[in-house]
Coordinates of C-alpha atoms and ligand atoms in Angstrom, one line a residue:
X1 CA 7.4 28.8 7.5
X2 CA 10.0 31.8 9.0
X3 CA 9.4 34.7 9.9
X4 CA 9.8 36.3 5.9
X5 CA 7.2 38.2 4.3
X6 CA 5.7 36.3 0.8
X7 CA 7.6 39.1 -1.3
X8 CA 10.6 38.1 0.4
X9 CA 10.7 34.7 -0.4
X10 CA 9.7 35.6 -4.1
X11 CA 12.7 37.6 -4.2
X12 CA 15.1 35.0 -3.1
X13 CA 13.4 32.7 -5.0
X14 CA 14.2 34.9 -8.6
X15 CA 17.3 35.3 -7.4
X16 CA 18.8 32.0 -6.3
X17 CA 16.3 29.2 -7.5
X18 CA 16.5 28.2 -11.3
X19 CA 12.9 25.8 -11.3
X20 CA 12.1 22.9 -13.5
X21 CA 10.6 23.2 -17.2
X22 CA 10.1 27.1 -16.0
X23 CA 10.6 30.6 -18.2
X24 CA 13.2 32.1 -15.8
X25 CA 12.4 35.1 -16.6
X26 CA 9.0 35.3 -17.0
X27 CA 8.7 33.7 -13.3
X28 CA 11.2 36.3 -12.2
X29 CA 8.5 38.9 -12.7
X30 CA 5.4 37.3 -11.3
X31 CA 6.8 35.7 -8.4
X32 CA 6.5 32.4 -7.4
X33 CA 3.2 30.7 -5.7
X34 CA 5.1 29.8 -2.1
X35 CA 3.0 26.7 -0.8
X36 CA 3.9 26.6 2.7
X37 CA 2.0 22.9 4.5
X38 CA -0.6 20.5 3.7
X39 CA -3.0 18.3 5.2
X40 CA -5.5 15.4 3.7
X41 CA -6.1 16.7 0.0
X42 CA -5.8 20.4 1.0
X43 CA -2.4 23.0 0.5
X44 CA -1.8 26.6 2.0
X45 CA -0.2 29.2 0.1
X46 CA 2.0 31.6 2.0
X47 CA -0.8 34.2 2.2
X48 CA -2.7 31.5 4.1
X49 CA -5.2 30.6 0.7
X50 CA -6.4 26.7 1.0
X51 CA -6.1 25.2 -2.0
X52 CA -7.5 21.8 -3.0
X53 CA -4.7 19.4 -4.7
X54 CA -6.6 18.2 -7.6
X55 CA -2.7 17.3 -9.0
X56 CA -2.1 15.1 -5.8
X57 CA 1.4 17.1 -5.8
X58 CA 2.6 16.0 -9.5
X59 CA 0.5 13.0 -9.5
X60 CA 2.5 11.2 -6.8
X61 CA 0.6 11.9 -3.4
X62 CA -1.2 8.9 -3.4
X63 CA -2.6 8.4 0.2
X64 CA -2.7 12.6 0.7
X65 CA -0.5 14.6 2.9
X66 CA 0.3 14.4 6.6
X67 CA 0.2 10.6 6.9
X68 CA 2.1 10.2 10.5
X69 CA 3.0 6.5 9.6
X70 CA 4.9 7.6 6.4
X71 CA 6.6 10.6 8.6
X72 CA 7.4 8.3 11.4
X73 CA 8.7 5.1 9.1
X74 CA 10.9 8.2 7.4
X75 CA 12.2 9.3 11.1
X76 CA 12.6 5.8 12.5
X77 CA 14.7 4.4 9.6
X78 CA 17.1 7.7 9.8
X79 CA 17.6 7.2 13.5
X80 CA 18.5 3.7 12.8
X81 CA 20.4 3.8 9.5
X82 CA 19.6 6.9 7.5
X83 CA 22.0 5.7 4.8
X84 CA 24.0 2.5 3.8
X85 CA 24.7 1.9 -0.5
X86 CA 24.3 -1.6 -2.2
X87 CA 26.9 -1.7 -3.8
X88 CA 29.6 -3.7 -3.1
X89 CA 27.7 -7.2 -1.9
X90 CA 25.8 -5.4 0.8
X91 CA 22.0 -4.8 1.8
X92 CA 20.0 -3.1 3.9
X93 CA 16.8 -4.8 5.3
X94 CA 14.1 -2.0 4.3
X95 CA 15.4 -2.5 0.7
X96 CA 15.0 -6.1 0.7
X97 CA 11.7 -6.2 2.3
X98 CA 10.7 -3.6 0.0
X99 CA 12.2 -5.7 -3.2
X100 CA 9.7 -8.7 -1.4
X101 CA 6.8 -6.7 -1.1
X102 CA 6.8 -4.9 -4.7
X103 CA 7.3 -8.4 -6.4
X104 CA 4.1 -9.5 -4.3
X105 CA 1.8 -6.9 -5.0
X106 CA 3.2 -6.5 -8.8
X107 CA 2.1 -8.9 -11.6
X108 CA 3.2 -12.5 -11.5
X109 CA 6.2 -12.1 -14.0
X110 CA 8.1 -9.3 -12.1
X111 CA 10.1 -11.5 -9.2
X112 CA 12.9 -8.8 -9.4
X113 CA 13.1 -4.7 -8.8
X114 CA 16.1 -2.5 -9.7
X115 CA 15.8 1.1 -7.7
X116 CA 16.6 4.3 -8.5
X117 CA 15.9 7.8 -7.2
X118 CA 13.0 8.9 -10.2
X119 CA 11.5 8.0 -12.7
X120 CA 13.9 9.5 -14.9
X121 CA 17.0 7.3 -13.8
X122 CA 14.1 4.3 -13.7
X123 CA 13.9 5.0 -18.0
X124 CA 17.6 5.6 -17.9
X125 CA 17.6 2.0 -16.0
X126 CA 15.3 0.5 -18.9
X127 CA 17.3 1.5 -21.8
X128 CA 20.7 0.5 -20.5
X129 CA 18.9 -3.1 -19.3
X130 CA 17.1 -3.4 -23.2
X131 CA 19.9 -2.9 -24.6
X132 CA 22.2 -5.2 -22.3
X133 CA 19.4 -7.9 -22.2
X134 CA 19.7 -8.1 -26.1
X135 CA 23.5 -8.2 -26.2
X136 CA 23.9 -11.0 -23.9
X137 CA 21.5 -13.1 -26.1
X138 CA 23.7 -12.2 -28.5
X139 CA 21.8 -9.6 -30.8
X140 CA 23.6 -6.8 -30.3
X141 CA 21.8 -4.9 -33.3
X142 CA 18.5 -5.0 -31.7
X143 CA 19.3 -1.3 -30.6
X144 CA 16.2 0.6 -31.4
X145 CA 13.8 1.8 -28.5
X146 CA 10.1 2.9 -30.2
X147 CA 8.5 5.5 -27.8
X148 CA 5.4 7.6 -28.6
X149 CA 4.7 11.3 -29.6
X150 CA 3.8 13.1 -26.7
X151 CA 4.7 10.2 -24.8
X152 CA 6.6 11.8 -21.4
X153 CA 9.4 9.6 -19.8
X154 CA 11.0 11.8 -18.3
X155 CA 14.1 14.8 -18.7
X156 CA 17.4 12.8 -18.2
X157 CA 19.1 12.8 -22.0
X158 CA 17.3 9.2 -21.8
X159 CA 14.1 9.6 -20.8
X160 CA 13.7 12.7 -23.2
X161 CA 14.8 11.2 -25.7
X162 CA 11.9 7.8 -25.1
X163 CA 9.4 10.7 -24.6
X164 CA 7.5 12.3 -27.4
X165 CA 7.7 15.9 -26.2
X166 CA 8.8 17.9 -29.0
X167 CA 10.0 20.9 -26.7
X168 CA 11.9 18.7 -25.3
X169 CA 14.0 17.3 -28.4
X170 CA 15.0 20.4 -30.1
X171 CA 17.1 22.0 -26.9
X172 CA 19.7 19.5 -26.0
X173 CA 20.3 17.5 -29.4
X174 CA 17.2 15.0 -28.9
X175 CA 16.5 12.4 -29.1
X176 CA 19.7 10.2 -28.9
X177 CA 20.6 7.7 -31.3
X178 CA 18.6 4.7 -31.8
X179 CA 15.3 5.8 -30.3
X180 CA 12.5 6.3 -32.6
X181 CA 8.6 7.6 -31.9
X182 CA 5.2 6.4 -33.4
X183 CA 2.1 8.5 -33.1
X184 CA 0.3 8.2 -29.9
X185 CA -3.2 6.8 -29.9
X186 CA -5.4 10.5 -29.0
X187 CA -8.8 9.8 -30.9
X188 CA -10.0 13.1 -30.3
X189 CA -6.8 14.4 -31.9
X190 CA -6.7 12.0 -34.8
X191 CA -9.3 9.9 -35.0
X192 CA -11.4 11.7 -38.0
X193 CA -14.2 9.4 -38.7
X194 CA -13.1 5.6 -37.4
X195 CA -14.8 4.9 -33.7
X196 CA -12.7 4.9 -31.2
X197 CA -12.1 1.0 -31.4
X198 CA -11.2 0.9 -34.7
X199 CA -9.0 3.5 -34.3
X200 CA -7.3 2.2 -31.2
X201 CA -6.5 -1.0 -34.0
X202 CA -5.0 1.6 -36.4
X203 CA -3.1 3.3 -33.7
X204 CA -1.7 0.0 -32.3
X205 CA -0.7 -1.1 -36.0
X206 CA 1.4 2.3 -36.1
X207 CA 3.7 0.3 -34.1
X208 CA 3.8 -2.9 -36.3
X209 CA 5.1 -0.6 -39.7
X210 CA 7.5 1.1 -38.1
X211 CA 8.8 -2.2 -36.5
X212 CA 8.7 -3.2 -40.3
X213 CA 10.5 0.0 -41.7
X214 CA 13.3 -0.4 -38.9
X215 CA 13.7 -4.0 -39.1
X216 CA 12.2 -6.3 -36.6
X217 CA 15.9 -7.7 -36.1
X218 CA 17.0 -4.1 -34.8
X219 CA 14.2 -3.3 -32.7
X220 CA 14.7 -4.0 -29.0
X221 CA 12.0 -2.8 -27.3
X222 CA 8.5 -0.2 -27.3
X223 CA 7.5 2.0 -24.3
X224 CA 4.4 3.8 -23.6
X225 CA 2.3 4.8 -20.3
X226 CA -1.1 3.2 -19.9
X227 CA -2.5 6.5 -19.9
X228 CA -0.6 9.1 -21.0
X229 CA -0.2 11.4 -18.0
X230 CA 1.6 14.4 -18.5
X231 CA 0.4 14.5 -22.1
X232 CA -2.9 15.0 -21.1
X233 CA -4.6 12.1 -19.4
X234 CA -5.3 10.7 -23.0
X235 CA -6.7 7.5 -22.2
X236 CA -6.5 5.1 -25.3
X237 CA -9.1 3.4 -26.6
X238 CA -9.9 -0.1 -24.9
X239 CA -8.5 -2.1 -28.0
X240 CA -5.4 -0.4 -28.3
X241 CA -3.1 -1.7 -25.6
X242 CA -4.1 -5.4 -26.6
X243 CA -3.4 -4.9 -30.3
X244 CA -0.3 -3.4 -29.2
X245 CA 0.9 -6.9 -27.1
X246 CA 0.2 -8.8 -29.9
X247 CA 2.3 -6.7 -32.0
X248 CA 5.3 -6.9 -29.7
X249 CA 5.0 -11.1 -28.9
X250 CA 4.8 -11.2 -32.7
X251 CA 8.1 -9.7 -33.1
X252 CA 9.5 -11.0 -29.8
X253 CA 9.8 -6.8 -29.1
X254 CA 10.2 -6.2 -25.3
X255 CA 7.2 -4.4 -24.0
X256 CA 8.0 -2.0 -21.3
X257 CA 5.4 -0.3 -19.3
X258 CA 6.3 3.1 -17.9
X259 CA 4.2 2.8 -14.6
X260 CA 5.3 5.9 -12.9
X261 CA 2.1 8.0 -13.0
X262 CA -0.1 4.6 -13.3
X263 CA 1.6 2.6 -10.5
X264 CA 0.2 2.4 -6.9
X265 CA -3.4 2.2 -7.6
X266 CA -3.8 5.2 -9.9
X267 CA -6.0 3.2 -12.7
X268 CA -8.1 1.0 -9.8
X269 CA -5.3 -1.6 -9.8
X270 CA -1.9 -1.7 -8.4
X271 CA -0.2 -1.4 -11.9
X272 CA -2.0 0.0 -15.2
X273 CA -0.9 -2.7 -17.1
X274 CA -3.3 -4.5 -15.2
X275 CA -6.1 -2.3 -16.1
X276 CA -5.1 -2.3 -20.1
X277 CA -4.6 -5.8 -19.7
X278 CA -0.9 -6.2 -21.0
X279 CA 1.6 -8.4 -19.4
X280 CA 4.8 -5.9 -20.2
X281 CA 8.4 -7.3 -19.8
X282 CA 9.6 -4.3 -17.7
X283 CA 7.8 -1.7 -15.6
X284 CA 8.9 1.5 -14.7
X285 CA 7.9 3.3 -11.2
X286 CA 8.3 6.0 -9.1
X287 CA 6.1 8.9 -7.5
X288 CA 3.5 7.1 -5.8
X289 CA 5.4 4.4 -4.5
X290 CA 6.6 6.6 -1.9
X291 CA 3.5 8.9 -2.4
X292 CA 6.0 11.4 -3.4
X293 CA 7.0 11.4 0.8
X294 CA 10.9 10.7 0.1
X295 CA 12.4 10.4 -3.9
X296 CA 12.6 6.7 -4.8
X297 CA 12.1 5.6 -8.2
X298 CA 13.1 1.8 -9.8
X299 CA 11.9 -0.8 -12.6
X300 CA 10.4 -4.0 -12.0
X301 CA 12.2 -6.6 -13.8
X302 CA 10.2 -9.3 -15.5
X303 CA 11.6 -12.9 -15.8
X304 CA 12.3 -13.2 -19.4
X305 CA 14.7 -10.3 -19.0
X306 CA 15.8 -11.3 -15.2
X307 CA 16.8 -14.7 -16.4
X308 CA 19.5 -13.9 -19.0
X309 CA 21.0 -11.1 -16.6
X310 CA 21.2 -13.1 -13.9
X311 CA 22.1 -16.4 -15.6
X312 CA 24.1 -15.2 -18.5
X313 CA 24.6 -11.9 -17.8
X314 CA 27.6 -11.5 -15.4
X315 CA 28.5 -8.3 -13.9
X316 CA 25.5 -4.9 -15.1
X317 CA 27.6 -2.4 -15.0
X318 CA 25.0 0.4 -14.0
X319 CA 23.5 1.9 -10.5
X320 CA 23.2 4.8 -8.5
X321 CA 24.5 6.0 -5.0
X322 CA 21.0 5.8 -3.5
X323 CA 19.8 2.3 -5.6
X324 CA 17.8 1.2 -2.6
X325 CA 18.3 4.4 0.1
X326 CA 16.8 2.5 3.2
X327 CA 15.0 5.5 4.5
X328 CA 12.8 5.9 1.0
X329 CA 12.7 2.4 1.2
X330 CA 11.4 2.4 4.8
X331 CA 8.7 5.2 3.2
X332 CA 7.7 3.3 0.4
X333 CA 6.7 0.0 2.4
X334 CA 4.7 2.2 4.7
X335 CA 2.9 3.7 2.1
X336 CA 2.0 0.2 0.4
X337 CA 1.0 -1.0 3.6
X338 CA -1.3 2.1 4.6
X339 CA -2.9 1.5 0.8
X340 CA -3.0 -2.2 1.6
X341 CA -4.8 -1.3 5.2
X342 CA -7.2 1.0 4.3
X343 CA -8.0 -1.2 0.7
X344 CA -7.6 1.6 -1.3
X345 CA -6.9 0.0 -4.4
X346 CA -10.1 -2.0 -4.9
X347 CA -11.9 1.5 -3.4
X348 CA -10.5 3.3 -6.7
X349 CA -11.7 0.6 -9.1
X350 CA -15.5 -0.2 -7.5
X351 CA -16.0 3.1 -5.8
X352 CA -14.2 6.3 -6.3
X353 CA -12.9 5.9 -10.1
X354 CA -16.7 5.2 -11.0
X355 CA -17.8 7.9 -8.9
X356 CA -14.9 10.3 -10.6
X357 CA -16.1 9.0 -14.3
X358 CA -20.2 9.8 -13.8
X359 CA -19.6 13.3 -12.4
X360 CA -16.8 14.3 -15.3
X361 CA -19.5 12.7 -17.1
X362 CA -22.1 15.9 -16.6
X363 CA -19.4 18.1 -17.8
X364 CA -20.2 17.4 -21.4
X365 CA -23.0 19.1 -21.4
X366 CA -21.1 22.3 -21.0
X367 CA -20.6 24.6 -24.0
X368 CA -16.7 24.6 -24.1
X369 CA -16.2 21.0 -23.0
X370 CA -15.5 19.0 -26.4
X371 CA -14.9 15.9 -24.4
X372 CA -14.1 14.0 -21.3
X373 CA -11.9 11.1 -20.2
X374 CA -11.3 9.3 -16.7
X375 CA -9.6 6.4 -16.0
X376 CA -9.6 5.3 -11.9
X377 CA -8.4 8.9 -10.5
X378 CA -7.3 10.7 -13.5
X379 CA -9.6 12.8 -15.6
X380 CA -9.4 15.1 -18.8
X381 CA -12.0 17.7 -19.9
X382 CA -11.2 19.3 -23.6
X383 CA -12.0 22.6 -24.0
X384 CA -13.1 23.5 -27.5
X385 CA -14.9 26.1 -29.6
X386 CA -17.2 23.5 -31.3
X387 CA -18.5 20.9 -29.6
X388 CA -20.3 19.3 -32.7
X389 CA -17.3 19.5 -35.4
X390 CA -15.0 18.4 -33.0
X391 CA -13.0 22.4 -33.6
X392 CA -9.9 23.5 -30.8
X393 CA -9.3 26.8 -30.0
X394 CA -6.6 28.4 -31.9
X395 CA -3.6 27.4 -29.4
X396 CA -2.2 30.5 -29.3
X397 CA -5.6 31.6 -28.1
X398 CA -4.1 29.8 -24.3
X399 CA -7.3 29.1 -23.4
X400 CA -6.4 26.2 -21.2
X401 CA -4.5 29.0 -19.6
X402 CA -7.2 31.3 -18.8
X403 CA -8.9 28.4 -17.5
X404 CA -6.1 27.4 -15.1
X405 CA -5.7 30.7 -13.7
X406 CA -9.3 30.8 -12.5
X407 CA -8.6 27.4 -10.8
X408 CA -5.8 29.3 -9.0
X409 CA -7.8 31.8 -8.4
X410 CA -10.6 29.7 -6.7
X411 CA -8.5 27.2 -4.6
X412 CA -8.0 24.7 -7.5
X413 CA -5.0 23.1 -8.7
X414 CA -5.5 22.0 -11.8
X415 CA -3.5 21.1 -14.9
X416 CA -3.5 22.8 -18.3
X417 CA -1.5 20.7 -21.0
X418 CA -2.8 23.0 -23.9
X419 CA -6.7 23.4 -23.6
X420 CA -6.8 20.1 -22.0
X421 CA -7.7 20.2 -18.3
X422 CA -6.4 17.2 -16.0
X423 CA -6.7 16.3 -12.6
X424 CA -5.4 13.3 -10.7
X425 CA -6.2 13.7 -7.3
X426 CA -5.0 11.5 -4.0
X427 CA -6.7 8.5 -4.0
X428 CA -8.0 8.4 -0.1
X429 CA -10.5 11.3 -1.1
X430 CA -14.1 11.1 -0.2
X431 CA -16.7 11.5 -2.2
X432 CA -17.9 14.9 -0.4
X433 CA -14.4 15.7 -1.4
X434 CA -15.1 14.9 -5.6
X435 CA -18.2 16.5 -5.1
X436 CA -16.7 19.9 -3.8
X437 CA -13.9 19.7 -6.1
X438 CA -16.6 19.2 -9.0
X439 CA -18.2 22.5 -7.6
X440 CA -14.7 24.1 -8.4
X441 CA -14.0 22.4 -11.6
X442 CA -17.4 23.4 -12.7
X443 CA -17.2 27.5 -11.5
X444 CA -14.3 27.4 -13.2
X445 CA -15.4 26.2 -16.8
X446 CA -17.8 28.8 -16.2
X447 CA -15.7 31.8 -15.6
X448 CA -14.1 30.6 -18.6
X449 CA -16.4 30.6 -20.5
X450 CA -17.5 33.9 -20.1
X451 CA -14.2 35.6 -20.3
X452 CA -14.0 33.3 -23.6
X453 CA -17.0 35.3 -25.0
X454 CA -16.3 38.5 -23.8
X455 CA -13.1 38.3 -25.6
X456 CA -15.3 37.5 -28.4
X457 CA -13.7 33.9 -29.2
X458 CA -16.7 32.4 -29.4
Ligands
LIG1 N1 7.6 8.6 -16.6 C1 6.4 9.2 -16.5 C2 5.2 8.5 -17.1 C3 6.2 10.4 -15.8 O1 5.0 10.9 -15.7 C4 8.6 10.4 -15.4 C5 8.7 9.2 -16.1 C6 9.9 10.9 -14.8 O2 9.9 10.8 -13.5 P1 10.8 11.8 -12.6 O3 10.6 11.2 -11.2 O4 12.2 11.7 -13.1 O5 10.2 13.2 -12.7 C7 7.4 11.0 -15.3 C8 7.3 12.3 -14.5 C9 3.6 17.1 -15.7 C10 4.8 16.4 -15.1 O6 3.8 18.3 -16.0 C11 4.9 15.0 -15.1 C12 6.0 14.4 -14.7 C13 7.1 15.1 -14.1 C14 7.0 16.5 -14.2 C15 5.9 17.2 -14.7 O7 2.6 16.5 -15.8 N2 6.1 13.0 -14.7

C-alpha cells in the first residue's frame, strides 16, 4: 500500500476504474472495499479490518495466500523467460511439463490440454473445438450447444451465451445462435413433491426432450458444472449427473464438463467429474489451477475428440497470445505440486469436506435457514421465511443482502446469490479455522434474523 488515504483511493477508483458485473454508479457513491494483503485464509482491508476469505478470492485460492513457492516459481520463470508464444512450432518447457502433469493428475481419457488465459476463453475454446470436432467427422449440422439455466460459463459473448444467467442474455443480444438451455436440476427450487432422487431423474431427462425437440442429428454437445458455483453452490442430486451420461452416450452428444470452480480438489477429488462420476469428453479449467496466483485458464481434451483433430483435423485455426504463458505455467505446476505435497486432495474428501458438511449440518436448525448443501469445500445455506412449506422471502425483500453485509461487517466474506449464502473456502484450512468461521457464519444468521423481525418480515 502507498502512502494514500482509503478515501483517496475510493476516489480514483470511481473515477478511473469501471469494475466487473458492478452498478457504476451505485459503487461510485459507496466507495469501494480496498483490500490491501493477505496471508493463509485471512485479508486486510485498507483500514487495517482482517477479514476471513470464506470466497477463497472468487473460488480460485486453492492452497491460500502467501505461498513463497508459488511467488518464487512466478519470479524464477520471469527471470528466465517471462514470455515466449506457441505459436508458430515452438514451446516452452513449463508449458509442456505442465501439459504432462495435468494429463497425469486428470482422468484417464484427457492425454491432451489446450490453454488459455480464463475460464471464459477456456468455453470460448470448447465451443469453437465442438463445433470443429463435428465438422471434420463430417456433420456439420450438429451445431447446437445445450447449457443450463443459471448455469455460469462465463462473460465472453460465448461463455454467456452457454451460461444460464438471464441478466446476462438480455444486454448484449444473448445468447448467440445455436446455443440452447434446459432447466437446471435445484430441488429446492423445483422439486415440489418428488425426493430428491427422483427428481435428479426428471431433471436429467430435461436434457433427453430437448435433444428430441432439436434433433439428436443437430445437437453437438451439453455443458454443465458439477456443482453449480456461481449459481449458488446448488449441488444436484446424486442421480442426476449419471442419468445425464447416459443420456449424452445414447445420443453420441459430447459431454463437456465445465471444471473451473470444481477443478483442483474443490469437490475432494482432483476433477468434479470424478466426484459425480461422469467421464465427460472435454473439461474446462481455470482459477485454481494457478490458485488464482497468475491468470491461466485451458480445456482438457479427451481422446475421442483429440483423435479426429489431430488425425483428421489439419490446421485449428484458434489460440491466444498467452496459450501456454510459461510464467502461469511455471505457477500452475507449483501449485499442483504444493497440493500434491501436502495431500490436500484426499484431506478434502476424508477430512475437511466431511468436517465442512456436519457443521453446515447444525445450521438447519436455525429459524431462517430452509436448507443446506456442501459438497468437499463448497457450502450453501437457504435463507427462507418458512422452513416447513419450503416459502422464500419475497426477492425484492434482499434478504441475502442484509445478510451479507453483516458478514462484512464481522470479518466475513461471504457470498449472496439471492438469499442463498455460499462459501468456498481455501482448501489448506484447519479445522480451528471452519470452526471459527462457523462462529461467524452463525452470528451472522443471527443478526439477520433479528433485523428480519424487526422489520417485521417475519
Ligand atoms: N466457468 C465457471 C464454472 C465459472 O465459475 C467461468 C467459467 C469463467 O471464468 P473466468 O476466468 O473467465 O472468469 C467461471 C467464473 C461469482 C463469480 O460471482 C464466478 C465466476 C466469475 C466471476 C464471479 O460467483 N466464475
Amino acid at each position: 500500500m502507498s502512502t494514500r488515504s482509503t478515501a483517496e483511493w475510493q476516489s480514483a477508483d470511481s473515477k478511473h476504474f469501471l469494475h466487473p458485473f458492478t452498478d457504476f454508479k451505485g459503487l461510485a457513491k459507496k466507495g469501494s472495499r480496498i483490500i490491501a494483503r493477505a496471508e493463509n485464509i485471512y485479508l486486510w482491508d485498507s483500514e487495517g479490518h482482517k477479514i476471513l476469505d470464506a470466497m477463497s478470492g472468487l473460488w480460485c485460492v486453492n492452497v491460500g495466500y502467501g505461498q513463497q513457492s508459488l511467488i518464487d516459481a512466478a519470479a524464477k520463470q520471469m527471470g528466465e523467460l517471462p514470455f515466449y508464444n506457441a505459436f508458430f512450432q515452438t514451446a516452452t518447457t513449463p508449458a509442456i511439463e505442465l501439459a504432462e502433469v495435468l494429463a497425469e493428475i486428470s482422468p484417464p481419457q484427457f492425454q491432451h490440454v489446450f490453454f488459455t488465459s480464463s475460464g471464459s476463453e477456456g468455453n470460448d475454446t470448447i465451443v469453437r473445438m465442438v463445433r470443429r470436432y463435428w465438422d471434420v467427422l463430417g456433420q456439420p449440422e450438429r451445431q447446437v450447444i445445450i447449457g443450463r439455466n443459471n448455469g455460469y460459463h462465463g462473460s465472453t459473448m460465448a461463455g454467456a451465451s452457454l451460461g444460464g444467467m438471464s441478466g446476462m442474455h438480455v444486454q448484449g443480444g444473448l445468447p448467440i445462435p445455436n446455443i440452447t438451455h434446459i432447466e437446471q436440476p435445484h430441488w429446492f427450487e423445483l422439486g415440489g413433491t418428488q425426493s430428491r432422487e427422483e427428481f435428479g431423474i426428471t431433471a436429467a431427462r430435461w436434457l433427453e426432450d430437448k435433444i428430441l425437440a432439436v434433433g439428436p442429428e443437430r445437437v453437438a454437445a451439453f455443458i454443465g458444472e458439477p456443482v453449480q458455483g456461481a449459481g449458488g453452490v446448488i449441488v444436484p442430486p446424486s442421480t442426476y449427473w449419471p442419468e445425464i451420461q447416459r443420456i449424452c452416450d445414447k445420443y453420441g452428444v459430447l459431454l463437456v464438463s465445465d471444471e473451473v470452480i470444481c477443478g483442483f480438489g474443490r469437490t475432494g477429488n482432483w476433477f468434479g467429474c470424478e466426484t459425480m462420476g461422469t467421464k465427460p469428453d472435454l473439461m474446462t479449467f481455470a482459477k485454481g489451477v494457478t490458485s488464482g496466483y497468475i491468470p491461466l485458464g485451458g480445456v482438457m481434451v479427451g481422446e475421442r475428440v483429440a483423435k479426429v483433430l489431430i488425425e483428421q483435423g489439419g490446421e485449428f485455426n484458434h489460440g491466444f497470445t498467452y496459450s501456454g504463458h510459461p510464467t502461469a505455467c511455471a505457477v500452475a505446476l507449483a501449485n499442483i505440486k504444493l497440493l500434491r505435497e501436502q495431500d490436500v486432495v484426499r484431506k478434502v474428501r476424508e477430512d475437511l469436506g466431511p468436517y465442512l458438511a456436519q457443521r453446515f449440518a447444525e445450521l438447519n436448525e436455525h429459524p431462517l435457514v430452509g436448507e443446506i448443501q456442501t459438497c468437499g469445500m463448497m457450502g450453501a445455506v437457504q435463507l427462507v421465511k418458512d422452513k416447513a412449506k419450503r416459502q422464500c422471502f419475497d426477492g425484492a425483500l434482499e434478504v441475502g443482502m442484509l445478510c451479507r453485509a453483516h458478514c462484512f461487517g464481522n470479518g466475513l466474506i461471504m457470498r449472496a446469490v439471492g438469499d442463498r449464502m455460499i462459501v468456498a473456502p481455501p482448501l489448506v484450512m484447519t479445522r480451528a479455522q471452519i470452526d471459527e468461521m462457523m462462529v461467524l457464519i452463525k452470528r451472522c444468521l443471527d443478526l439477520t434474523l433479528d433485523q428480519v423481525k424487526g422489520l417485521g418480515w417475519l
